[in-house]
CSV table of C-alpha atoms and ligand atoms in Angstrom, one decimal:
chain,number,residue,atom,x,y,z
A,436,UNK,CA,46.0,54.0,-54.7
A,437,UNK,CA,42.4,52.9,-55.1
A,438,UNK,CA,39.7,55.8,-55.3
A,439,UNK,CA,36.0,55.1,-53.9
A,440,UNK,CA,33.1,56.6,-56.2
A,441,UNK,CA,30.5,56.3,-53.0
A,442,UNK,CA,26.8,57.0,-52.5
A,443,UNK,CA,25.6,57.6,-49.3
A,444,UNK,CA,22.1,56.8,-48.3
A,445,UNK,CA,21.0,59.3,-45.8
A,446,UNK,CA,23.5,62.0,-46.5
A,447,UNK,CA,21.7,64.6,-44.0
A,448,UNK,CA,22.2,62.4,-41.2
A,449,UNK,CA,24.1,62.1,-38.1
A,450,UNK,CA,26.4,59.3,-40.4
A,451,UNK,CA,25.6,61.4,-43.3
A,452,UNK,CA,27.3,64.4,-42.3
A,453,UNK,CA,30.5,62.3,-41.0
A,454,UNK,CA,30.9,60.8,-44.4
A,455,UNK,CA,30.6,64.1,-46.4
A,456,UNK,CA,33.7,64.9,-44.0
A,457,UNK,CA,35.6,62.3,-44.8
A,458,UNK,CA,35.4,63.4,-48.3
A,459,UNK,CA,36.5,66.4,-47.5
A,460,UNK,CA,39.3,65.2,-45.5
A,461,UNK,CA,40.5,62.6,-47.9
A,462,UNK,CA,39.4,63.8,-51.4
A,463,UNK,CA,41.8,61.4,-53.2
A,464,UNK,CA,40.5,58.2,-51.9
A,465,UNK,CA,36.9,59.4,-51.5
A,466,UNK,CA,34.6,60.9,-54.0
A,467,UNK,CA,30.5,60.7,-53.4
A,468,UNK,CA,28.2,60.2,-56.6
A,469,UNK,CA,25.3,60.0,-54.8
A,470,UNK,CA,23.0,61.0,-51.9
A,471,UNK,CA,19.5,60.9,-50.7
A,472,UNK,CA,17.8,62.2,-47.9
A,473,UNK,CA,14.3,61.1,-46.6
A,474,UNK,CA,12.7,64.7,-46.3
A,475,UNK,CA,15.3,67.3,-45.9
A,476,UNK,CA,15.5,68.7,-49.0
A,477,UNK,CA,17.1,72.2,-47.8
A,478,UNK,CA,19.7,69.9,-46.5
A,479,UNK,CA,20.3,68.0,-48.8
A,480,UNK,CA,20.7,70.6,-51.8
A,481,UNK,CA,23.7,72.4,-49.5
A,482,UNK,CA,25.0,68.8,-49.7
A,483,UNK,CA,24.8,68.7,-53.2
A,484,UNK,CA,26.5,72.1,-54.0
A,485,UNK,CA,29.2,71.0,-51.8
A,486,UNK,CA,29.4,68.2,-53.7
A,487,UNK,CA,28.4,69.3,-57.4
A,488,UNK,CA,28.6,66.2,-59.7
A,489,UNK,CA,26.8,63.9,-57.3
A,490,UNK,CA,22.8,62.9,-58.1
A,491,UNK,CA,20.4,63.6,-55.2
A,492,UNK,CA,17.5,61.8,-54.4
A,493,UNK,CA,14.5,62.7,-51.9
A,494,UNK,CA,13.3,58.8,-50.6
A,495,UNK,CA,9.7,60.3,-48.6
A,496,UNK,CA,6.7,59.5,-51.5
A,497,UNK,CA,5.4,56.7,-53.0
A,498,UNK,CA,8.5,56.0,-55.3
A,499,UNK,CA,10.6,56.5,-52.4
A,500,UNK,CA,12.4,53.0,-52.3
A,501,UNK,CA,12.8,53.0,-56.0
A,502,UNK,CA,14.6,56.0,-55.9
A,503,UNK,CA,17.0,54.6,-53.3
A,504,UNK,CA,17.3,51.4,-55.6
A,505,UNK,CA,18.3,54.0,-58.1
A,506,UNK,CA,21.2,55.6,-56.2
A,507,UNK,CA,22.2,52.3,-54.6
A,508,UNK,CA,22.8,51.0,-58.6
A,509,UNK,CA,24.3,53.1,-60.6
A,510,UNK,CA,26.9,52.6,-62.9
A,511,UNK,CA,29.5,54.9,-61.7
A,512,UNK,CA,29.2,53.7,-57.7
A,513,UNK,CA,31.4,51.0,-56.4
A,514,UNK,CA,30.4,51.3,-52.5
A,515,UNK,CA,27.1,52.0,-51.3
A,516,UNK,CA,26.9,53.3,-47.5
A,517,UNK,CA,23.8,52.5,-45.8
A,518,UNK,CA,23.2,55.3,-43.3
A,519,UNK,CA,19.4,55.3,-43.3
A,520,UNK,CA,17.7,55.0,-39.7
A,521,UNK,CA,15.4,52.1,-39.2
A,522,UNK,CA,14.9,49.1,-42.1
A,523,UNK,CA,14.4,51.2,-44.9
A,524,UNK,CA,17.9,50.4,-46.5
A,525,UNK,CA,17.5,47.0,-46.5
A,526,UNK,CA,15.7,47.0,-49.9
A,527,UNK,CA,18.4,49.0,-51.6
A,528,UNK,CA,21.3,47.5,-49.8
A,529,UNK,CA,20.1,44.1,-51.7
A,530,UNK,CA,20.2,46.3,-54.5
A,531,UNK,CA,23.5,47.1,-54.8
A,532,UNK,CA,25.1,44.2,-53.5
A,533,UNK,CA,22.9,42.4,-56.9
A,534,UNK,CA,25.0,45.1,-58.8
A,535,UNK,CA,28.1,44.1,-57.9
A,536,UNK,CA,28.9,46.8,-55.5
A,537,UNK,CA,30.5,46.5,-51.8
A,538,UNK,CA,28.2,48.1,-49.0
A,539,UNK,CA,29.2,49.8,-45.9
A,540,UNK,CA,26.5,49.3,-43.5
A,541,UNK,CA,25.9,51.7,-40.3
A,542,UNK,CA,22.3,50.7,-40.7
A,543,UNK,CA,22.6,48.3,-37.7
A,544,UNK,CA,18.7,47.3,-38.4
A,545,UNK,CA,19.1,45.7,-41.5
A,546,UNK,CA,21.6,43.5,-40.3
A,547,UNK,CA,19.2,42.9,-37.4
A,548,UNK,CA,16.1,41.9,-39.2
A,549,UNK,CA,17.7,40.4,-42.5
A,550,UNK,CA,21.2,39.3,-41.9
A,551,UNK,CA,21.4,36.3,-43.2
A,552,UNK,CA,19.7,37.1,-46.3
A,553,UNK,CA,22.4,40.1,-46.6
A,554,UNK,CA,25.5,38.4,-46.4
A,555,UNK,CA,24.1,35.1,-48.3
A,556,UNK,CA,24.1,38.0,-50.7
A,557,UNK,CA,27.3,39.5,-50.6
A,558,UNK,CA,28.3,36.0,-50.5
A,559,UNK,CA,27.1,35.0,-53.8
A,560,UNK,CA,27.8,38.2,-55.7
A,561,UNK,CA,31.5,38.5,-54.1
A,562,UNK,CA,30.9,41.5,-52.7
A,563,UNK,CA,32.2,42.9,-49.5
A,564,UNK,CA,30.0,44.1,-46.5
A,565,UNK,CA,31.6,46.7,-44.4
A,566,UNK,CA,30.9,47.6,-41.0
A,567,UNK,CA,30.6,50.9,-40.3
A,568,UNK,CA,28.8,50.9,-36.4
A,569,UNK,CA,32.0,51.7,-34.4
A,570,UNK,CA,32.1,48.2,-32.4
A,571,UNK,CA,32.2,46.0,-35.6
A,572,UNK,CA,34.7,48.0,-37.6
A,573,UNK,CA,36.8,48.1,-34.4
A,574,UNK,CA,36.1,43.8,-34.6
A,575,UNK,CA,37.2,44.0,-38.3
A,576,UNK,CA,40.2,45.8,-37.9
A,577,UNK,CA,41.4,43.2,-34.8
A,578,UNK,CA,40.4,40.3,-36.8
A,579,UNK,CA,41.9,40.9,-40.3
A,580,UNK,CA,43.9,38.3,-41.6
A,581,UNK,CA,43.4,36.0,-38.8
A,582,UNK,CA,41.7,32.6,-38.7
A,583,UNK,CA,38.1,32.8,-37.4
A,584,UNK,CA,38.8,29.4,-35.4
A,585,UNK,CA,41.3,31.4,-33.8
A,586,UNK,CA,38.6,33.7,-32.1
A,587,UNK,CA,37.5,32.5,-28.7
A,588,UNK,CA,34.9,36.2,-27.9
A,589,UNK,CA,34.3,39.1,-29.6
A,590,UNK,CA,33.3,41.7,-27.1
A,591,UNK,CA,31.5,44.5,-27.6
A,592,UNK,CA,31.8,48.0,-25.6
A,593,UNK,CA,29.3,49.7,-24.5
A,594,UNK,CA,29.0,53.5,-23.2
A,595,UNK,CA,26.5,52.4,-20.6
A,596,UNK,CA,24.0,55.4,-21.7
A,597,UNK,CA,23.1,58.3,-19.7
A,598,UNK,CA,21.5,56.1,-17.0
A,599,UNK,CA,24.5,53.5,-16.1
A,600,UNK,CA,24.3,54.8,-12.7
A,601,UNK,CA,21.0,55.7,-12.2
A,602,UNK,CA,18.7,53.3,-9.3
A,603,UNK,CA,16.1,50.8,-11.4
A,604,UNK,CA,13.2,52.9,-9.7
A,605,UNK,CA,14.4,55.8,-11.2
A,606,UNK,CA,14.0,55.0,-14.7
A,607,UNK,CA,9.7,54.9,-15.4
A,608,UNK,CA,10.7,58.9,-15.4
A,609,UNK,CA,13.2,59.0,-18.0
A,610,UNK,CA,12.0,62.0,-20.0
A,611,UNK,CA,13.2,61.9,-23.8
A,612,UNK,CA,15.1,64.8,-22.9
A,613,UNK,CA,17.2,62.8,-20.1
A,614,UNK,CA,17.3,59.9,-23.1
A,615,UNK,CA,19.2,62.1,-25.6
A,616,UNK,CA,21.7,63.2,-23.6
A,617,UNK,CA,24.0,60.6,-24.5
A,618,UNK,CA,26.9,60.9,-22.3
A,619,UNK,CA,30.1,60.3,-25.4
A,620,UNK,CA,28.7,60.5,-28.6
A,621,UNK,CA,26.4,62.9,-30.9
A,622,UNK,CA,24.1,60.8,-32.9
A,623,UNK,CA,20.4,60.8,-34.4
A,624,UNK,CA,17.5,60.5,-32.2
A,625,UNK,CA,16.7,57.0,-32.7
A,626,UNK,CA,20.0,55.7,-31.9
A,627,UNK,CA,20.6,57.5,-29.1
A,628,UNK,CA,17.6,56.7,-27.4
A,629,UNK,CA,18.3,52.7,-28.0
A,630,UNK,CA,21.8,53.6,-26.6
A,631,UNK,CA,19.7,54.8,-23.2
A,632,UNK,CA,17.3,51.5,-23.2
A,633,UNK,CA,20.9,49.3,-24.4
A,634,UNK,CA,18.9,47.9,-27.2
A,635,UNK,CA,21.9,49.9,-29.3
A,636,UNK,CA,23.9,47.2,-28.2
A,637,UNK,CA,21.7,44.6,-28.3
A,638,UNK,CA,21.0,45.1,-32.1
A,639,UNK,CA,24.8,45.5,-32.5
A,640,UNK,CA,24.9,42.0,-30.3
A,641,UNK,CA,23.1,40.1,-33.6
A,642,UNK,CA,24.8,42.5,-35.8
A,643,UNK,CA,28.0,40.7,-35.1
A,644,UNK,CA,26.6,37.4,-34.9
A,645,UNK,CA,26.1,37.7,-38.7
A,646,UNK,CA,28.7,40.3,-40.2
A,647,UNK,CA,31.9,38.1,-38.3
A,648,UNK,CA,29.4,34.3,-38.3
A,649,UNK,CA,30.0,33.5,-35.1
A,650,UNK,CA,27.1,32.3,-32.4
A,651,UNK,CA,25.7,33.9,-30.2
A,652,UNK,CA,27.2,32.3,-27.0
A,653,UNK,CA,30.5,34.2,-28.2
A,654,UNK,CA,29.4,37.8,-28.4
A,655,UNK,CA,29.6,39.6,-24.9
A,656,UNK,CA,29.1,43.2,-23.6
A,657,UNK,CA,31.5,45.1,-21.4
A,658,UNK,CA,30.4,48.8,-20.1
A,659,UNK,CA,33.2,50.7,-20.9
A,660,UNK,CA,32.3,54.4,-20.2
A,661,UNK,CA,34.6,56.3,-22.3
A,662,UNK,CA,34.1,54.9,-25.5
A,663,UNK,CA,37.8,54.9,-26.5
A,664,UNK,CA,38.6,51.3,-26.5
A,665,UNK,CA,35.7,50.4,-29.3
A,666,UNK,CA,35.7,46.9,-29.2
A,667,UNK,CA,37.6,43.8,-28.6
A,668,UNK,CA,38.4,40.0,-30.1
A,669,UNK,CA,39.6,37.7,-27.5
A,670,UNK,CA,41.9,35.1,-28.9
A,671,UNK,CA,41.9,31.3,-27.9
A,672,UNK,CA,45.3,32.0,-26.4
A,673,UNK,CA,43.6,34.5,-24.1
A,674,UNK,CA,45.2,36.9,-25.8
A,675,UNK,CA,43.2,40.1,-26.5
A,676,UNK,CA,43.2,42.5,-29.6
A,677,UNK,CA,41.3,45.8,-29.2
A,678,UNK,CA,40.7,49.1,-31.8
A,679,UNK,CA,41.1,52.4,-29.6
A,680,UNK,CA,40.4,55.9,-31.3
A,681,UNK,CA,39.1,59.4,-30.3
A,682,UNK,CA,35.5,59.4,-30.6
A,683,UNK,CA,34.6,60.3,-34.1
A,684,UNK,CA,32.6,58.7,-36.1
A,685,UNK,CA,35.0,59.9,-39.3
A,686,UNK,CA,37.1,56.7,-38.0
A,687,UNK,CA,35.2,54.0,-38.7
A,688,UNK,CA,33.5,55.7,-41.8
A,689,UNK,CA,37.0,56.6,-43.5
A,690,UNK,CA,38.2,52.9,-42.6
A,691,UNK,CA,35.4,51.3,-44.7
A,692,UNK,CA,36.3,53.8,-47.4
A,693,UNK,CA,39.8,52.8,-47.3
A,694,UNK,CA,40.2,49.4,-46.6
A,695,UNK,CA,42.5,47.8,-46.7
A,696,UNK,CA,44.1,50.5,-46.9
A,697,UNK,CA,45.2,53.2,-44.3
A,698,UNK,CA,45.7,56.8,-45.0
A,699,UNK,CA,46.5,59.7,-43.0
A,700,UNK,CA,43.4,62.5,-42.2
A,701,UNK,CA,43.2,65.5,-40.3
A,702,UNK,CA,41.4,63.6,-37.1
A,703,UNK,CA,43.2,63.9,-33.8
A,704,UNK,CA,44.8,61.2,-32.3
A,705,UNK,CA,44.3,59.8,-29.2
A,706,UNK,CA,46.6,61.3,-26.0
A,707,UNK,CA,47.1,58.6,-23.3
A,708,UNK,CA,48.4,61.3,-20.6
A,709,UNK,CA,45.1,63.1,-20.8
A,710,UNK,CA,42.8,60.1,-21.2
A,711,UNK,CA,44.9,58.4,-17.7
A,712,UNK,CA,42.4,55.9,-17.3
A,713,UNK,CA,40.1,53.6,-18.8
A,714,UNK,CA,37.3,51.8,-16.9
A,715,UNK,CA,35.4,48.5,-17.6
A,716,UNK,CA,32.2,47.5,-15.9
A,717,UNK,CA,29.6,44.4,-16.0
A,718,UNK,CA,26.3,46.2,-18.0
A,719,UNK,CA,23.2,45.8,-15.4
A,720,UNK,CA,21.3,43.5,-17.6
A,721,UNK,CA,18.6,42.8,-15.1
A,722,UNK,CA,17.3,46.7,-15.0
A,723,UNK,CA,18.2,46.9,-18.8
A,724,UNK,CA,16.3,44.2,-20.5
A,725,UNK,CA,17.2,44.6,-23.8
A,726,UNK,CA,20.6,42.8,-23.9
A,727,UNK,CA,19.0,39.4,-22.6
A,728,UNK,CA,15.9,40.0,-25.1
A,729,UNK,CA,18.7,40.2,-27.7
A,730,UNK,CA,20.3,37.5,-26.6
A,731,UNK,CA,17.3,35.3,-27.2
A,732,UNK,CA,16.6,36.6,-30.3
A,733,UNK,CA,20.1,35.7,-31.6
A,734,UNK,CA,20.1,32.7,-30.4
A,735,UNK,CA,16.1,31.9,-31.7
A,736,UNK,CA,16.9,33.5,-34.6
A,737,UNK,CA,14.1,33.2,-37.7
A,738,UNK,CA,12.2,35.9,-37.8
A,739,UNK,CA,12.8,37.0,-34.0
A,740,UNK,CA,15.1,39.4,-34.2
A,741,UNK,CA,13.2,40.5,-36.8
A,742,UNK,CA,10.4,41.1,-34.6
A,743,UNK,CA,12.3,42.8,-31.8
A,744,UNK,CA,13.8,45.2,-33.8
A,745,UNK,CA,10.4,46.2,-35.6
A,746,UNK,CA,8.8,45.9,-32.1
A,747,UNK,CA,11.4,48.6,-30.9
A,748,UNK,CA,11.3,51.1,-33.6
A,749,UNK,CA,7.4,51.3,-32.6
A,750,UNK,CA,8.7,51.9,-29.3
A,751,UNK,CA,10.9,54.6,-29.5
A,752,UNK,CA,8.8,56.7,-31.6
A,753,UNK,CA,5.8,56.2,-29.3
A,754,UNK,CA,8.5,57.3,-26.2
A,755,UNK,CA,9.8,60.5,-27.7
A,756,UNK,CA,6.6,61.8,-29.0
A,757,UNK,CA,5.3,61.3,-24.9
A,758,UNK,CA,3.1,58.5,-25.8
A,759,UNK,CA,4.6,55.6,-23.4
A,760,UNK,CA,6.9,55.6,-20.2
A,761,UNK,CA,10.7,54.9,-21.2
A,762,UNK,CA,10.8,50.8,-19.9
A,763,UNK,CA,7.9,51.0,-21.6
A,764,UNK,CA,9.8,50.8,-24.6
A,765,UNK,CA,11.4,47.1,-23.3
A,766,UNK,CA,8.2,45.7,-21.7
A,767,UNK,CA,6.9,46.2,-25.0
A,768,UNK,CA,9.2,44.6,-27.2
A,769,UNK,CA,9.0,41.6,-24.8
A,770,UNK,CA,5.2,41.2,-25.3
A,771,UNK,CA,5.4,41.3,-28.9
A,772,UNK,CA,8.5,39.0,-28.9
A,773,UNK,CA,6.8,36.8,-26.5
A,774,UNK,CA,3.0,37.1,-28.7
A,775,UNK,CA,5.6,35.9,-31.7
A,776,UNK,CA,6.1,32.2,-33.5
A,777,UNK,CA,8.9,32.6,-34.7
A,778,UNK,CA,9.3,30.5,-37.9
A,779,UNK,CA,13.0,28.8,-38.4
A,780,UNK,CA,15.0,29.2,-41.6
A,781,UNK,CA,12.9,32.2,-42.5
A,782,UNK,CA,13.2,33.8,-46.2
A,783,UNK,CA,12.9,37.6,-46.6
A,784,UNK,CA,9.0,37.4,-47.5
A,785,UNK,CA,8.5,36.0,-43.8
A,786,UNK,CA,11.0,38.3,-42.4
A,787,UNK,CA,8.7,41.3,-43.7
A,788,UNK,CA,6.2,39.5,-43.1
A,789,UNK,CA,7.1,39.4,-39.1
A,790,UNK,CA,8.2,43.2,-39.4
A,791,UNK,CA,5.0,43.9,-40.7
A,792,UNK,CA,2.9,42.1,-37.9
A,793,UNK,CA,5.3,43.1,-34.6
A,794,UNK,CA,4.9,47.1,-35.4
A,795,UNK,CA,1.1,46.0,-35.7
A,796,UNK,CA,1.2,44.1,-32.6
A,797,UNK,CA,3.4,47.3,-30.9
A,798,UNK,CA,0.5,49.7,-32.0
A,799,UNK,CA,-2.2,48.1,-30.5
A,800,UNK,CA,-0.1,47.7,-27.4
A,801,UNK,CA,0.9,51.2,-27.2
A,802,UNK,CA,-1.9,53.0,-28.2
B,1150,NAP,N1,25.0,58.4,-35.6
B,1150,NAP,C1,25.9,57.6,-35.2
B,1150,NAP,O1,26.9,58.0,-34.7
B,1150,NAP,C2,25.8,56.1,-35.5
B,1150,NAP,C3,26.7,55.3,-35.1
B,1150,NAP,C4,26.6,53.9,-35.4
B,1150,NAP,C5,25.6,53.5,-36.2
B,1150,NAP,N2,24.6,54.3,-36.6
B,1150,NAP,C6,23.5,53.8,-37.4
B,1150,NAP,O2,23.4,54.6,-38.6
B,1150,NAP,C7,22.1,54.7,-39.0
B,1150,NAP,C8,21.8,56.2,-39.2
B,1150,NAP,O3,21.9,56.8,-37.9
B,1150,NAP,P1,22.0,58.4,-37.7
B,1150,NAP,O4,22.3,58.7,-36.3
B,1150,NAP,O5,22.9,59.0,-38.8
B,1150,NAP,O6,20.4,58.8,-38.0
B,1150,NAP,P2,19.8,60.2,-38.3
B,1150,NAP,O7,20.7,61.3,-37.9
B,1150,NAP,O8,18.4,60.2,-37.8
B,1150,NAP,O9,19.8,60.3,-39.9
B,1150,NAP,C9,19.0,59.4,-40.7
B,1150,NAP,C10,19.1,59.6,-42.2
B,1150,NAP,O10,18.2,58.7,-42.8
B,1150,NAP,C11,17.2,59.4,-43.6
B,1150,NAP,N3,16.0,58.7,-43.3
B,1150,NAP,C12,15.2,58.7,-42.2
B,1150,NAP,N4,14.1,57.9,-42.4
B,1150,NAP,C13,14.3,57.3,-43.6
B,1150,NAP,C14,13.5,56.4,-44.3
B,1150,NAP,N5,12.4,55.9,-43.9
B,1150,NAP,N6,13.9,56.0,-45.6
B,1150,NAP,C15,15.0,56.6,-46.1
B,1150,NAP,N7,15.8,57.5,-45.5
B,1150,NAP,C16,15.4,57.8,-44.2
B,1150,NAP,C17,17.3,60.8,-43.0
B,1150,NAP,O11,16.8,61.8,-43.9
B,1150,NAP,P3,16.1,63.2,-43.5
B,1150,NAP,O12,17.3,64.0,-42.9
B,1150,NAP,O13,15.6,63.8,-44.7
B,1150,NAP,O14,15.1,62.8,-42.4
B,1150,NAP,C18,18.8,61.0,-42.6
B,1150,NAP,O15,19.5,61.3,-43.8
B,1150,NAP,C19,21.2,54.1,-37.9
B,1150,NAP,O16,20.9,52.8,-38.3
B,1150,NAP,C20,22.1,54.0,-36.7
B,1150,NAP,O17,21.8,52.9,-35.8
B,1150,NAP,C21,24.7,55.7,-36.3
């Protein structure tokens, strides 16, 4: 039985707070060394008396990322979760992996922008990337131990937001209010918002394309409303292998932790009577952009995906401080994406580089 000495970058977050459970729950397998929060520092000193012997780190400031670095290497971590909204991780996820440590990514972004780069990393150092977003460690748990030539799909659920109903003319009124309701699960602002617009699953789209290597062409999206069934592989048999749960974040999180090990927790399992049914619905990808702009990026890949994701990080933060209409936040992205040469076989310089230039290129847009 294999204990986890675990730092968890962005500890006061919505993932944050779900991992400091899992510790609770499984204190045997799971003991943190290390947290950091951006600015919270109330918040994160009750993390750290909950968890006394475990250094803290405050990542706002000018030695901000070199604090992270810090965390993400020391000698007494061997997994490093990356639960930082936005790109931010990316620098210190590179960081551990050069240290020989396994990561456990929720940080959908940096997967996004700098995939490649990431698990040509873990590649090289033998170190083992762990998905964390719900979908792909549902994908991880149905493929383990089977051939990847064996996989004909992997398809990805999503909730269908608070707005999978709603008519197309409807949605230039979307208050952020209305955006953060999210209909099945309690997450941060950022995500939740991209769960509205579906650019939650478009990220996760290209997420997938690089944690499992597959192309794009074999990644699909079904709405699936109750966000039980977390994600599927389809087989080249036809036969189909899908990850149910109750949904809690604590699931995924404690798998990473675990793997490949399972151990038993206090979460509740799931009750078929109660649940009775289980729906599955095309998304509406012509009134939701963002899964065909994702699409293209995967497929271009370079530094577009890069660009998109920068592009809508911009976007969101204009839309819930009021500054722009909510498919304001999609026709925006396209510009950039379309304003963009995207250069092939791009390094990490030009992948910051793009980053750098699309939340420019968003600004002047926006504002
Ligand atoms: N929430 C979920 O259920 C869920 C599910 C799947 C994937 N994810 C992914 O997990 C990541 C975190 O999501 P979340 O919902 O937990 O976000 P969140 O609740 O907004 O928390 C973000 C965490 O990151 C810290 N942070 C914010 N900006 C930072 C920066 N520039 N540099 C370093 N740290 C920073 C925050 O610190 P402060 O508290 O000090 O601001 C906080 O600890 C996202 O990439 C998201 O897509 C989340």
């Amino acid at each position: 039985m294999r204990k986890r000495r675990v730092v968890i970058l962005g500890a006061t977050g919505s993932i944050g707070v779900s991992a400091r459970k899992v510790a609770r729950d499984i204190p045997d397998r799971m003991e943190i060394v290390g947290m950091s929060a951006h600015s919270n520092e109330e918040k994160l000193r009750e993390a750290g008396q909950e968890f006394p012997g475990a250094k803290l780190a405050i990542s706002s400031g000018p030695e901000g990322v070199e604090r992270l670095v810090e965390l993400a290497t020391l000698p007494e971590a061997d997994l490093v979760l990356i639960a930082i909204v936005g790109t931010g991780g990316l620098r210190p996820a590179l960081a551990a992996i050069e240290a020989g440590k396994d990561i456990a990514v929720a940080s959908k972004e940096i997967l996004v922008m700098a995939g490649e780069a990431v698990m040509g990393a873990a590649r090289r150092k033998g170190v083992k990337v762990l998905p964390v977003d719900s979908e792909h460690n549902a994908i991880f748990q149905c493929l383990e131990g089977r051939n990847s030539g064996d996989v004909r799909r992997l398809i990805l659920t999503a909730s269908g937001g608070p707005f999978r109903k709603w008519p197309v003319a409807s949605l230039a009124g979307v208050t952020p209010e209305q955006a953060l309701k999210h209909p099945t699960w309690n997450m941060g602002a950022k995500i939740t918002v991209d769960s509205a617009t579906l650019f939650n699953k478009g990220l996760e789209m290209i997420e997938a394309r690089w944690l499992f290597d597959v192309e794009m062409a074999r990644v699909e999206v079904i709405v699936h409303p109750q966000s039980i069934v977390h994600s599927m592989v389809e087989f080249i048999d036809s036969s189909v292998l899908a990850q149910l749960s109750v949904t809690d974040m604590c699931f995924p999180i404690q798998y990473a932790v675990t793997w490949p090990e399972r151990v038993p927790n206090t979460l509740p399992p799931l009750d078929f009577a109660k649940l009775a049914k289980l729906d599955f619905e095309a998304p509406r990808v012509d009134d939701f952009p963002a899964l065909q702009l994702a699409r293209w990026a995967g497929e271009t890949g370079g530094t577009l995906p890069a660009v998109l994701n920068a592009a809508n990080e911009v976007a969101v933060a204009a839309f819930l401080r009021k500054s722009c209409s909510f498919p304001a936040i999609w026709e925006t992205v396209e510009q950039v994406m379309r304003q963009h040469r995207s250069v092939a076989g791009a390094g990490l310089d030009a992948i910051l580089a793009a980053d750098t230039w699309a939340r420019a290129r968003a600004t002047e847009l926006l504002f």
